[in-house]
Amino acid sequence: LGGQPYAARLARASVKAGYLHGLGENHQWKRRFFVLKPTTMLYYFGSDADEEPLGCVDVEAFTSVSCREVHQDGRVTIELARAAPPGADNAKPLIFSLRAPGESEGYGWIDALKGSSYARLKEANEVMRQQCDDFAADISSLERAAAAASEAEQQAKRSALAADARRQRVLDGVASIYERGVAQRDDVRPPVPGDDDALLA
C-alpha cells in the first residue's frame, strides 16, 4: 500500500474515482483521473500513477450538477454550474464540464457529485429532520387517540357494569315484592265450613 502512487492511495479513501475527460479553457477535452473526496474537493491527475494532482475543483462552489448530454456513442457530458451573481456586469455563469465514457459511469458520477456537497447534504438532513418531526407528531397523535379509545372502552365497561347492577337491584326488588306477596297469602287461613259463629264473633 505504501508503494502505491498518491493518486491511487487517494482514490482508495474517496467517494468516487475514475477516468473522465475534462473540458479545459482551450475547449479541448483531456483525459484525466478524477478523485472525489468527502471534503467536496474533486482532484484530478494525469493518471492514477501520478504523485501530485494537476488541480482540484471545489464542488461546493457549484449550485447544480446535471447531465448535459447523452451522446449517441453512450458518452455522458456532466455539467457543474453556478449562475452569475445578479446585478454583476459582464459576469458569466461558472461552468465545469466533464465527460464519462458511458451512461452508467456518468450517472454514477452525477450521484456522487450531488451527494458530496455539504449544502445539499445539509438540505437533505433538514428534510429528514422535518420528516422525523412529522413522524413524531403523528405517533404522539396516534398515542393520544389510542389513550382516548382505551378510556372510552373503560368508561363503556363501567357503564355496562353499573347498568347490570341497577338491573340486578330491580330484579331483586321485584323478587322481594313477590316473596312478600306470597307470604301474605300464606298467612290468610281459608274459612272452615260450619264455623260461621266464629267468623261473626
Short mmCIF file of C-alpha atoms in Angstrom, two decimals:
data_model
loop_
_atom_site.label_atom_id
_atom_site.label_comp_id
_atom_site.label_asym_id
_atom_site.label_seq_id
_atom_site.Cartn_x
_atom_site.Cartn_y
_atom_site.Cartn_z
CA LEU A 1 0.00 0.00 0.00
CA GLY A 2 2.83 2.40 0.89
CA GLY A 3 4.37 1.90 -2.58
CA GLN A 4 1.24 2.98 -4.41
CA PRO A 5 1.18 6.40 -6.11
CA TYR A 6 -0.60 9.17 -4.25
CA ALA A 7 -3.41 9.26 -6.79
CA ALA A 8 -4.17 5.58 -6.20
CA ARG A 9 -3.95 5.96 -2.40
CA LEU A 10 -6.24 8.99 -2.50
CA ALA A 11 -8.70 7.07 -4.65
CA ARG A 12 -8.92 4.27 -2.08
CA ALA A 13 -10.35 6.69 0.50
CA SER A 14 -12.53 8.62 -1.94
CA VAL A 15 -16.24 8.80 -2.55
CA LYS A 16 -15.66 8.00 -6.20
CA ALA A 17 -12.67 7.82 -8.51
CA GLY A 18 -12.05 7.07 -12.17
CA TYR A 19 -11.08 8.40 -15.58
CA LEU A 20 -13.11 11.20 -17.13
CA HIS A 21 -12.47 13.79 -19.82
CA GLY A 22 -12.42 17.37 -18.58
CA LEU A 23 -13.14 20.36 -20.80
CA GLY A 24 -10.24 22.80 -20.50
CA GLU A 25 -10.11 26.54 -21.02
CA ASN A 26 -8.93 25.94 -24.55
CA HIS A 27 -12.15 23.97 -25.17
CA GLN A 28 -10.18 20.77 -25.56
CA TRP A 29 -11.26 17.56 -23.85
CA LYS A 30 -8.44 15.95 -21.87
CA ARG A 31 -8.49 12.55 -20.22
CA ARG A 32 -7.79 12.82 -16.51
CA PHE A 33 -8.01 10.62 -13.42
CA PHE A 34 -10.55 12.23 -11.07
CA VAL A 35 -10.84 11.59 -7.33
CA LEU A 36 -13.82 12.92 -5.34
CA LYS A 37 -13.04 13.40 -1.65
CA PRO A 38 -15.69 13.64 1.11
CA THR A 39 -14.45 17.22 1.71
CA THR A 40 -16.24 18.21 -1.57
CA MET A 41 -12.93 18.62 -3.39
CA LEU A 42 -12.62 16.97 -6.78
CA TYR A 43 -8.95 16.29 -7.51
CA TYR A 44 -7.70 15.42 -10.97
CA PHE A 45 -4.45 13.75 -12.03
CA GLY A 46 -2.84 12.94 -15.33
CA SER A 47 -3.25 9.26 -14.43
CA ASP A 48 -3.74 7.02 -11.42
CA ALA A 49 0.05 6.64 -11.27
CA ASP A 50 0.69 10.32 -10.51
CA GLU A 51 2.02 11.54 -7.19
CA GLU A 52 0.71 15.10 -7.42
CA PRO A 53 -2.68 16.33 -8.63
CA LEU A 54 -2.80 18.66 -11.60
CA GLY A 55 -5.53 20.61 -9.85
CA CYS A 56 -8.78 20.41 -7.93
CA VAL A 57 -12.33 21.70 -8.16
CA ASP A 58 -14.43 22.74 -5.17
CA VAL A 59 -17.77 21.04 -5.77
CA GLU A 60 -19.33 23.28 -3.12
CA ALA A 61 -18.81 26.27 -5.41
CA PHE A 62 -21.44 24.94 -7.81
CA THR A 63 -25.19 25.00 -7.23
CA SER A 64 -26.19 22.30 -9.70
CA VAL A 65 -24.87 19.04 -11.10
CA SER A 66 -26.66 17.63 -14.12
CA CYS A 67 -26.43 15.51 -17.23
CA ARG A 68 -25.89 17.98 -20.05
CA GLU A 69 -25.96 15.48 -22.91
CA VAL A 70 -26.00 11.77 -23.66
CA HIS A 71 -24.14 11.16 -26.91
CA GLN A 72 -25.00 8.55 -29.50
CA ASP A 73 -21.94 6.51 -28.55
CA GLY A 74 -23.14 6.37 -24.92
CA ARG A 75 -20.79 9.01 -23.53
CA VAL A 76 -22.32 11.38 -20.97
CA THR A 77 -21.45 15.06 -20.57
CA ILE A 78 -21.75 16.19 -16.94
CA GLU A 79 -22.12 19.86 -16.10
CA LEU A 80 -21.40 21.53 -12.78
CA ALA A 81 -22.83 25.04 -12.87
CA ARG A 82 -23.38 28.16 -10.82
CA ALA A 83 -25.38 31.12 -12.11
CA ALA A 84 -23.74 34.51 -12.43
CA PRO A 85 -24.32 36.82 -9.45
CA PRO A 86 -27.37 39.06 -10.02
CA GLY A 87 -26.50 42.61 -11.00
CA ALA A 88 -22.88 41.80 -11.87
CA ASP A 89 -21.77 43.42 -15.12
CA ASN A 90 -20.35 41.10 -17.77
CA ALA A 91 -20.47 38.21 -15.30
CA LYS A 92 -20.70 34.75 -16.73
CA PRO A 93 -22.05 31.61 -15.11
CA LEU A 94 -19.44 29.29 -13.66
CA ILE A 95 -19.46 26.01 -15.56
CA PHE A 96 -17.21 22.97 -15.28
CA SER A 97 -17.80 20.17 -17.76
CA LEU A 98 -16.83 16.51 -17.55
CA ARG A 99 -17.41 13.61 -19.90
CA ALA A 100 -17.85 9.99 -18.82
CA PRO A 101 -17.30 7.04 -21.18
CA GLY A 102 -20.74 5.54 -20.57
CA GLU A 103 -24.18 6.20 -19.09
CA SER A 104 -23.69 4.04 -16.01
CA GLU A 105 -20.39 5.73 -15.19
CA GLY A 106 -21.79 9.16 -15.99
CA TYR A 107 -24.86 8.90 -13.78
CA GLY A 108 -22.74 7.32 -11.07
CA TRP A 109 -20.54 10.42 -11.07
CA ILE A 110 -23.58 12.71 -11.05
CA ASP A 111 -24.98 10.96 -7.97
CA ALA A 112 -21.60 11.07 -6.23
CA LEU A 113 -21.08 14.76 -7.02
CA LYS A 114 -24.55 15.66 -5.80
CA GLY A 115 -24.10 13.67 -2.60
CA SER A 116 -20.72 15.22 -1.78
CA SER A 117 -21.99 18.80 -1.45
CA TYR A 118 -22.28 19.99 2.14
CA ALA A 119 -25.10 22.34 1.20
CA ARG A 120 -27.09 19.54 -0.42
CA LEU A 121 -26.33 17.19 2.46
CA LYS A 122 -27.46 19.87 4.90
CA GLU A 123 -30.66 20.35 2.91
CA ALA A 124 -31.26 16.59 2.82
CA ASN A 125 -30.63 16.38 6.57
CA GLU A 126 -33.10 19.20 7.15
CA VAL A 127 -35.73 17.37 5.11
CA MET A 128 -35.08 14.19 7.08
CA ARG A 129 -35.27 16.11 10.36
CA GLN A 130 -38.61 17.61 9.34
CA GLN A 131 -39.87 14.16 8.36
CA CYS A 132 -38.77 12.80 11.74
CA ASP A 133 -40.60 15.65 13.48
CA ASP A 134 -43.70 14.90 11.43
CA PHE A 135 -43.45 11.20 12.27
CA ALA A 136 -43.06 12.03 15.97
CA ALA A 137 -46.13 14.27 15.82
CA ASP A 138 -48.11 11.52 14.08
CA ILE A 139 -47.02 8.98 16.68
CA SER A 140 -47.99 11.34 19.51
CA SER A 141 -51.38 11.92 17.90
CA LEU A 142 -51.93 8.17 17.50
CA GLU A 143 -50.93 7.59 21.11
CA ARG A 144 -53.44 10.22 22.28
CA ALA A 145 -56.14 8.67 20.10
CA ALA A 146 -55.32 5.21 21.48
CA ALA A 147 -55.45 6.53 25.05
CA ALA A 148 -58.81 8.21 24.37
CA ALA A 149 -60.14 5.00 22.82
CA SER A 150 -58.92 2.99 25.81
CA GLU A 151 -60.57 5.43 28.22
CA ALA A 152 -63.80 5.28 26.21
CA GLU A 153 -63.64 1.49 26.35
CA GLN A 154 -63.10 1.53 30.10
CA GLN A 155 -65.96 4.01 30.54
CA ALA A 156 -68.23 1.77 28.45
CA LYS A 157 -67.29 -1.20 30.64
CA ARG A 158 -68.02 0.83 33.79
CA SER A 159 -71.37 1.95 32.37
CA ALA A 160 -72.26 -1.63 31.46
CA LEU A 161 -71.37 -2.84 34.96
CA ALA A 162 -73.44 -0.05 36.50
CA ALA A 163 -76.38 -0.93 34.25
CA ASP A 164 -76.06 -4.60 35.24
CA ALA A 165 -76.01 -3.61 38.91
CA ARG A 166 -79.14 -1.46 38.51
CA ARG A 167 -80.92 -4.24 36.65
CA GLN A 168 -79.97 -6.71 39.35
CA ARG A 169 -81.31 -4.37 42.03
CA VAL A 170 -84.60 -4.06 40.14
CA LEU A 171 -84.83 -7.83 39.79
CA ASP A 172 -84.03 -8.26 43.47
CA GLY A 173 -86.72 -5.71 44.34
CA VAL A 174 -89.31 -7.45 42.19
CA ALA A 175 -88.38 -10.80 43.72
CA SER A 176 -88.67 -9.34 47.22
CA ILE A 177 -92.11 -7.88 46.49
CA TYR A 178 -93.23 -11.17 45.02
CA GLU A 179 -91.97 -13.11 48.01
CA ARG A 180 -93.77 -10.76 50.41
CA GLY A 181 -96.99 -11.14 48.44
CA VAL A 182 -96.73 -14.91 48.56
CA ALA A 183 -96.08 -14.82 52.31
CA GLN A 184 -99.09 -12.62 52.91
CA ARG A 185 -101.31 -15.01 51.01
CA ASP A 186 -99.99 -17.94 53.07
CA ASP A 187 -100.92 -16.11 56.31
CA VAL A 188 -104.63 -15.87 55.35
CA ARG A 189 -106.48 -19.04 56.68
CA PRO A 190 -109.40 -20.05 54.47
CA PRO A 191 -112.84 -20.26 56.27
CA VAL A 192 -113.89 -23.63 57.69
CA PRO A 193 -117.41 -24.80 56.87
CA GLY A 194 -119.73 -24.66 59.93
CA ASP A 195 -117.60 -22.11 61.67
CA ASP A 196 -119.86 -19.15 60.88
CA ASP A 197 -120.21 -18.24 64.55
CA ALA A 198 -116.51 -17.93 64.82
CA LEU A 199 -116.49 -15.64 61.84
CA LEU A 200 -119.27 -13.49 63.31
CA ALA A 201 -117.81 -13.37 66.79
#
